[in-house]
Amino acid sequence: MIGVLIFPDFQLLDAAGPISVFEIAARFAGGVPAIRAMAIEPGAVRSSSGVEMVARSTRPSAAITTLIVAGGEGTRAAAACSKTLSFVRGMARRGVRVASVCSGAYILAEAGLLDGKRATTHWQRTRHFVATYPWVKLEPDQIFVRDGDVWTSAGITAGIDLSLAMVAEDFGEEVAQKTARQLVLYHRRSGGQSQFSSLLELKAPTGRFAPLLAWARENLDAPLTVEDMAERAGMSARHFSRAFIAETGTTPSKAVEKLRIEVAKARVQSSSEAIERVAETTGFRDPERMRRAFIRAFGQPPQSLRRAARAG
């Protein structure tokens, strides 16, 4: 059974998205949907939109095999609720697969489920999350992350991608693909695909690393290792990496990749320059490496973006 934990001022789609995925998948798998909305205070729970969802108590939870924790405006209060944290910890101790959508990662972090683990959350919350939970190995540029039986996802619709990945694990890839088509999704995004919105943050960087990023943009054909960037910033590599994540919301290597993708995309779409040449001069070196980066960021390879730009 799938349990979806909600609380006052939760984000409605954080709960409704996964619920719809598992409902449709169960029918394709030939079963009956077994899904339960749960809350510490059962009954009608008001979402941040004002729409209410009826939730059952968290007490009869023995049948739950997967727990999905919603996010939303009420996350801070939920993460400070001892009953909520105790429930989440108890489910994890039982070996239940636990997941969060968007800011629901704060609840998992407060419960101690993310200690020393890889995780992600919405890109807008990255800086605050890193500062609050430095012991969590945050991967701020991912759609969703799995570390053992703990799953975390980025903002809102990424919860659908996470749920589809769980469906693929539970019922197989065919059922997951059928479910995605039923939901009229263009394609099922992998966990490694970038949160596209985070790419926008580096287009006009501000703060103390702005000069460094401007220099990197002008020298994309150089290796631009963490050590290279730390030396230019006058910092040790370890201190530089921590400070850079706190300032920009992403790792130095991911930032460099974003800059390379941004420049490469513009050249792919606006010129007839050979893909191999674009890869070489933007620092990807290998066209295959650039292709994989494009698929993570845009869900399409460079050739598809070029064809679309020409068609447009």
CSV table of C-alpha atoms in Angstrom, one decimal:
chain,number,residue,atom,x,y,z
A,1,MET,CA,0.0,0.0,0.0
A,2,ILE,CA,1.1,3.5,-0.8
A,3,GLY,CA,0.8,6.1,2.0
A,4,VAL,CA,0.9,9.8,1.2
A,5,LEU,CA,1.6,12.0,4.3
A,6,ILE,CA,0.0,15.4,4.2
A,7,PHE,CA,-0.3,18.3,6.6
A,8,PRO,CA,-2.0,21.7,6.8
A,9,ASP,CA,-0.9,23.9,3.8
A,10,PHE,CA,0.7,21.0,1.9
A,11,GLN,CA,1.1,21.5,-1.9
A,12,LEU,CA,-1.8,19.7,-3.5
A,13,LEU,CA,0.1,18.4,-6.6
A,14,ASP,CA,2.8,17.0,-4.3
A,15,ALA,CA,0.2,14.5,-3.1
A,16,ALA,CA,-2.1,14.3,-6.1
A,17,GLY,CA,0.7,13.7,-8.6
A,18,PRO,CA,2.1,10.5,-7.0
A,19,ILE,CA,-1.5,9.3,-6.1
A,20,SER,CA,-2.5,9.5,-9.8
A,21,VAL,CA,0.7,7.7,-10.9
A,22,PHE,CA,0.2,4.8,-8.6
A,23,GLU,CA,-3.5,4.5,-9.3
A,24,ILE,CA,-3.0,4.3,-13.0
A,25,ALA,CA,0.0,1.9,-12.7
A,26,ALA,CA,-1.9,-0.5,-10.4
A,27,ARG,CA,-4.7,-0.8,-13.0
A,28,PHE,CA,-2.2,-1.4,-15.8
A,29,ALA,CA,-0.6,-4.1,-13.6
A,30,GLY,CA,-3.9,-5.8,-13.2
A,31,GLY,CA,-4.5,-4.8,-9.6
A,32,VAL,CA,-6.6,-2.5,-7.5
A,33,PRO,CA,-5.1,0.8,-6.4
A,34,ALA,CA,-4.1,0.7,-2.7
A,35,ILE,CA,-3.3,4.2,-1.7
A,36,ARG,CA,-4.0,6.1,1.5
A,37,ALA,CA,-3.7,9.8,2.3
A,38,MET,CA,-2.5,10.1,5.9
A,39,ALA,CA,-2.2,12.9,8.4
A,40,ILE,CA,-1.2,13.2,12.1
A,41,GLU,CA,-4.6,14.9,12.6
A,42,PRO,CA,-6.9,12.9,10.3
A,43,GLY,CA,-9.9,14.3,8.5
A,44,ALA,CA,-10.2,17.1,6.0
A,45,VAL,CA,-6.7,18.6,5.5
A,46,ARG,CA,-6.5,22.0,3.8
A,47,SER,CA,-3.8,22.4,1.1
A,48,SER,CA,-2.1,25.7,0.4
A,49,SER,CA,-4.6,26.3,-2.5
A,50,GLY,CA,-7.5,26.0,-0.1
A,51,VAL,CA,-8.6,22.7,-1.6
A,52,GLU,CA,-9.0,20.0,1.1
A,53,MET,CA,-8.1,16.3,1.0
A,54,VAL,CA,-9.5,13.8,3.4
A,55,ALA,CA,-6.8,11.9,5.3
A,56,ARG,CA,-6.8,8.9,7.5
A,57,SER,CA,-4.9,8.6,10.7
A,58,THR,CA,-1.2,7.5,10.7
A,59,ARG,CA,-1.8,4.9,13.4
A,60,PRO,CA,-3.0,1.9,11.3
A,61,SER,CA,0.1,1.9,9.1
A,62,ALA,CA,1.2,-1.7,9.1
A,63,ALA,CA,0.1,-2.2,5.5
A,64,ILE,CA,2.2,0.7,4.2
A,65,THR,CA,5.1,-0.4,2.0
A,66,THR,CA,5.9,3.0,0.5
A,67,LEU,CA,5.5,6.4,2.3
A,68,ILE,CA,5.6,9.6,0.2
A,69,VAL,CA,5.9,12.8,2.2
A,70,ALA,CA,4.5,15.9,0.5
A,71,GLY,CA,6.0,19.4,0.6
A,72,GLY,CA,4.5,22.9,0.5
A,73,GLU,CA,4.0,26.0,2.5
A,74,GLY,CA,3.3,24.0,5.7
A,75,THR,CA,6.5,22.1,5.6
A,76,ARG,CA,8.2,24.1,8.3
A,77,ALA,CA,5.5,23.4,10.8
A,78,ALA,CA,5.3,19.8,9.8
A,79,ALA,CA,9.1,19.4,10.2
A,80,ALA,CA,8.9,20.9,13.7
A,81,CYS,CA,6.1,18.4,14.8
A,82,SER,CA,7.5,15.7,17.0
A,83,LYS,CA,4.6,13.3,16.1
A,84,THR,CA,5.3,13.7,12.4
A,85,LEU,CA,9.0,13.0,12.8
A,86,SER,CA,8.4,10.1,15.1
A,87,PHE,CA,6.0,8.6,12.5
A,88,VAL,CA,8.4,9.0,9.6
A,89,ARG,CA,11.3,7.5,11.7
A,90,GLY,CA,9.2,4.6,12.6
A,91,MET,CA,8.2,3.8,9.0
A,92,ALA,CA,11.9,4.0,8.0
A,93,ARG,CA,12.9,1.6,10.9
A,94,ARG,CA,10.3,-0.9,9.6
A,95,GLY,CA,12.1,-0.9,6.2
A,96,VAL,CA,9.4,1.0,4.4
A,97,ARG,CA,10.5,2.8,1.2
A,98,VAL,CA,10.3,6.5,2.1
A,99,ALA,CA,10.2,9.4,-0.3
A,100,SER,CA,9.7,13.1,-0.3
A,101,VAL,CA,8.4,15.6,-2.9
A,102,CYS,CA,9.9,19.1,-3.1
A,103,SER,CA,10.4,20.6,0.3
A,104,GLY,CA,9.2,17.4,2.0
A,105,ALA,CA,12.9,16.7,2.1
A,106,TYR,CA,13.1,19.0,5.1
A,107,ILE,CA,10.9,16.6,7.0
A,108,LEU,CA,13.1,13.6,6.1
A,109,ALA,CA,16.2,15.6,7.1
A,110,GLU,CA,14.7,16.7,10.4
A,111,ALA,CA,13.8,13.0,11.1
A,112,GLY,CA,17.4,12.1,10.5
A,113,LEU,CA,16.7,9.9,7.4
A,114,LEU,CA,19.0,11.9,5.2
A,115,ASP,CA,22.1,11.9,7.5
A,116,GLY,CA,25.1,11.2,5.3
A,117,LYS,CA,22.8,10.4,2.3
A,118,ARG,CA,22.4,11.8,-1.2
A,119,ALA,CA,19.3,13.9,-1.6
A,120,THR,CA,17.7,16.7,-3.6
A,121,THR,CA,15.0,19.3,-3.2
A,122,HIS,CA,13.6,22.3,-5.1
A,123,TRP,CA,16.3,24.4,-6.6
A,124,GLN,CA,15.0,27.6,-4.9
A,125,ARG,CA,15.5,26.0,-1.5
A,126,THR,CA,19.1,24.8,-2.1
A,127,ARG,CA,21.0,27.4,-0.3
A,128,HIS,CA,18.9,27.3,2.8
A,129,PHE,CA,18.8,23.5,2.8
A,130,VAL,CA,22.6,23.3,2.5
A,131,ALA,CA,23.1,25.8,5.3
A,132,THR,CA,20.6,24.0,7.5
A,133,TYR,CA,21.6,20.4,6.9
A,134,PRO,CA,25.4,20.4,5.9
A,135,TRP,CA,25.6,16.7,6.7
A,136,VAL,CA,23.2,15.8,3.8
A,137,LYS,CA,24.9,15.2,0.5
A,138,LEU,CA,22.7,17.4,-1.5
A,139,GLU,CA,22.6,17.0,-5.3
A,140,PRO,CA,20.8,20.3,-6.1
A,141,ASP,CA,20.7,19.8,-9.9
A,142,GLN,CA,18.8,16.5,-9.9
A,143,ILE,CA,15.1,15.7,-10.7
A,144,PHE,CA,15.1,13.0,-8.1
A,145,VAL,CA,17.7,11.1,-6.1
A,146,ARG,CA,17.6,7.6,-4.6
A,147,ASP,CA,19.9,6.5,-1.8
A,148,GLY,CA,19.0,3.0,-0.6
A,149,ASP,CA,15.3,3.0,0.5
A,150,VAL,CA,15.2,6.8,0.7
A,151,TRP,CA,14.1,8.8,-2.3
A,152,THR,CA,13.9,12.6,-2.7
A,153,SER,CA,12.6,14.7,-5.5
A,154,ALA,CA,12.7,18.3,-6.8
A,155,GLY,CA,9.8,20.7,-7.1
A,156,ILE,CA,6.2,19.5,-7.5
A,157,THR,CA,6.0,17.7,-10.9
A,158,ALA,CA,9.3,15.9,-10.1
A,159,GLY,CA,7.3,13.9,-7.7
A,160,ILE,CA,5.6,12.4,-10.7
A,161,ASP,CA,9.0,11.4,-12.2
A,162,LEU,CA,10.0,9.9,-8.9
A,163,SER,CA,6.7,7.9,-8.7
A,164,LEU,CA,7.1,6.6,-12.2
A,165,ALA,CA,10.6,5.4,-11.3
A,166,MET,CA,9.2,3.6,-8.4
A,167,VAL,CA,6.5,2.1,-10.6
A,168,ALA,CA,9.2,0.9,-13.0
A,169,GLU,CA,10.9,-0.8,-10.0
A,170,ASP,CA,7.7,-2.4,-8.8
A,171,PHE,CA,5.9,-3.4,-12.0
A,172,GLY,CA,8.5,-3.1,-14.8
A,173,GLU,CA,9.4,-0.5,-17.4
A,174,GLU,CA,6.4,-1.3,-19.7
A,175,VAL,CA,3.9,-0.4,-17.0
A,176,ALA,CA,5.8,2.7,-16.2
A,177,GLN,CA,5.8,3.8,-19.9
A,178,LYS,CA,2.1,3.0,-20.2
A,179,THR,CA,1.4,5.1,-17.1
A,180,ALA,CA,3.4,8.0,-18.5
A,181,ARG,CA,1.5,7.9,-21.7
A,182,GLN,CA,-1.8,7.7,-19.9
A,183,LEU,CA,-0.7,10.9,-18.0
A,184,VAL,CA,0.1,12.4,-21.4
A,185,LEU,CA,3.7,13.1,-20.5
A,186,TYR,CA,6.0,13.9,-23.3
A,187,HIS,CA,8.6,11.6,-21.9
A,188,ARG,CA,9.6,10.1,-18.5
A,189,ARG,CA,12.5,12.1,-17.1
A,190,SER,CA,15.3,10.2,-15.4
A,191,GLY,CA,16.6,11.2,-12.0
A,192,GLY,CA,19.8,12.5,-13.5
A,193,GLN,CA,18.1,15.1,-15.6
A,194,SER,CA,18.8,18.7,-14.5
A,195,GLN,CA,16.2,20.9,-12.9
A,196,PHE,CA,16.0,23.1,-15.9
A,197,SER,CA,15.1,26.2,-13.9
A,198,SER,CA,18.4,26.1,-12.1
A,199,LEU,CA,20.2,26.7,-15.3
A,200,LEU,CA,18.8,30.2,-15.4
A,201,GLU,CA,20.5,31.2,-12.1
A,202,LEU,CA,24.0,31.2,-13.7
A,203,LYS,CA,23.1,33.3,-16.7
A,204,ALA,CA,23.7,36.5,-14.7
A,205,PRO,CA,25.5,35.4,-11.6
A,206,THR,CA,25.9,37.8,-8.8
A,207,GLY,CA,27.8,37.6,-5.5
A,208,ARG,CA,31.5,36.9,-4.7
A,209,PHE,CA,31.9,34.2,-7.4
A,210,ALA,CA,30.5,36.3,-10.2
A,211,PRO,CA,34.0,37.2,-11.5
A,212,LEU,CA,35.1,33.6,-11.3
A,213,LEU,CA,32.0,32.4,-13.3
A,214,ALA,CA,32.5,35.2,-15.9
A,215,TRP,CA,36.2,34.0,-16.3
A,216,ALA,CA,35.1,30.4,-16.6
A,217,ARG,CA,32.6,31.3,-19.3
A,218,GLU,CA,35.3,32.9,-21.3
A,219,ASN,CA,37.6,29.9,-20.9
A,220,LEU,CA,35.3,26.9,-21.4
A,221,ASP,CA,37.9,25.1,-23.6
A,222,ALA,CA,40.2,24.9,-20.5
A,223,PRO,CA,39.8,21.9,-18.0
A,224,LEU,CA,38.2,24.1,-15.3
A,225,THR,CA,38.7,21.6,-12.6
A,226,VAL,CA,37.6,22.3,-9.0
A,227,GLU,CA,41.3,22.8,-8.1
A,228,ASP,CA,41.7,25.3,-11.0
A,229,MET,CA,38.7,27.3,-9.9
A,230,ALA,CA,39.7,27.2,-6.2
A,231,GLU,CA,43.2,28.4,-7.0
A,232,ARG,CA,41.8,31.3,-9.0
A,233,ALA,CA,39.4,32.1,-6.1
A,234,GLY,CA,42.4,32.0,-3.7
A,235,MET,CA,40.8,29.2,-1.6
A,236,SER,CA,41.5,25.6,-0.7
A,237,ALA,CA,39.6,23.2,-2.9
A,238,ARG,CA,37.5,21.9,0.0
A,239,HIS,CA,36.6,25.3,1.4
A,240,PHE,CA,35.9,26.6,-2.1
A,241,SER,CA,33.5,23.7,-2.9
A,242,ARG,CA,31.5,24.3,0.3
A,243,ALA,CA,31.4,28.0,-0.2
A,244,PHE,CA,30.5,27.8,-3.8
A,245,ILE,CA,27.5,25.4,-3.1
A,246,ALA,CA,26.2,27.8,-0.4
A,247,GLU,CA,26.5,30.8,-2.7
A,248,THR,CA,25.2,29.4,-6.0
A,249,GLY,CA,23.1,26.4,-5.0
A,250,THR,CA,25.2,24.0,-7.1
A,251,THR,CA,28.6,22.4,-7.2
A,252,PRO,CA,31.5,23.9,-9.1
A,253,SER,CA,31.6,21.1,-11.7
A,254,LYS,CA,27.8,21.4,-12.3
A,255,ALA,CA,28.2,25.1,-12.7
A,256,VAL,CA,30.8,24.7,-15.3
A,257,GLU,CA,28.7,22.1,-17.1
A,258,LYS,CA,25.7,24.5,-17.1
A,259,LEU,CA,27.9,27.3,-18.6
A,260,ARG,CA,29.1,24.9,-21.3
A,261,ILE,CA,25.6,23.7,-22.0
A,262,GLU,CA,24.3,27.3,-22.3
A,263,VAL,CA,27.0,28.3,-24.7
A,264,ALA,CA,26.9,25.0,-26.7
A,265,LYS,CA,23.1,25.2,-27.0
A,266,ALA,CA,23.2,28.7,-28.4
A,267,ARG,CA,25.8,27.7,-31.0
A,268,VAL,CA,24.0,24.5,-31.9
A,269,GLN,CA,20.8,26.3,-32.5
A,270,SER,CA,22.1,29.4,-34.3
A,271,SER,CA,24.8,28.0,-36.6
A,272,SER,CA,25.6,25.1,-38.9
A,273,GLU,CA,28.9,24.5,-37.0
A,274,ALA,CA,29.7,20.8,-36.7
A,275,ILE,CA,28.5,19.2,-33.4
A,276,GLU,CA,32.0,17.8,-32.9
A,277,ARG,CA,33.5,21.3,-33.2
A,278,VAL,CA,31.0,22.7,-30.7
A,279,ALA,CA,31.8,20.0,-28.3
A,280,GLU,CA,35.6,20.6,-28.6
A,281,THR,CA,35.5,24.4,-28.2
A,282,THR,CA,33.0,24.4,-25.3
A,283,GLY,CA,35.1,22.0,-23.2
A,284,PHE,CA,33.1,18.9,-23.6
A,285,ARG,CA,35.8,17.4,-25.9
A,286,ASP,CA,33.8,14.3,-26.7
A,287,PRO,CA,30.5,14.8,-28.7
A,288,GLU,CA,29.0,11.9,-26.8
A,289,ARG,CA,29.7,13.6,-23.5
A,290,MET,CA,28.0,16.7,-24.8
A,291,ARG,CA,25.0,14.7,-26.0
A,292,ARG,CA,24.5,13.1,-22.5
A,293,ALA,CA,24.7,16.6,-20.9
A,294,PHE,CA,22.1,17.9,-23.3
A,295,ILE,CA,19.7,15.0,-22.6
A,296,ARG,CA,20.1,15.6,-18.8
A,297,ALA,CA,19.4,19.3,-19.2
A,298,PHE,CA,16.8,19.4,-22.0
A,299,GLY,CA,15.7,15.8,-22.5
A,300,GLN,CA,16.9,16.0,-26.1
A,301,PRO,CA,20.3,15.6,-27.9
A,302,PRO,CA,22.0,18.5,-29.7
A,303,GLN,CA,20.8,17.3,-33.1
A,304,SER,CA,17.2,17.4,-32.1
A,305,LEU,CA,17.5,21.0,-30.7
A,306,ARG,CA,19.1,22.1,-34.0
A,307,ARG,CA,16.3,20.5,-36.1
A,308,ALA,CA,13.7,22.2,-33.9
A,309,ALA,CA,15.4,25.6,-34.1
A,310,ARG,CA,15.6,25.3,-37.9
A,311,ALA,CA,12.0,24.2,-38.2
A,312,GLY,CA,11.0,27.1,-36.0
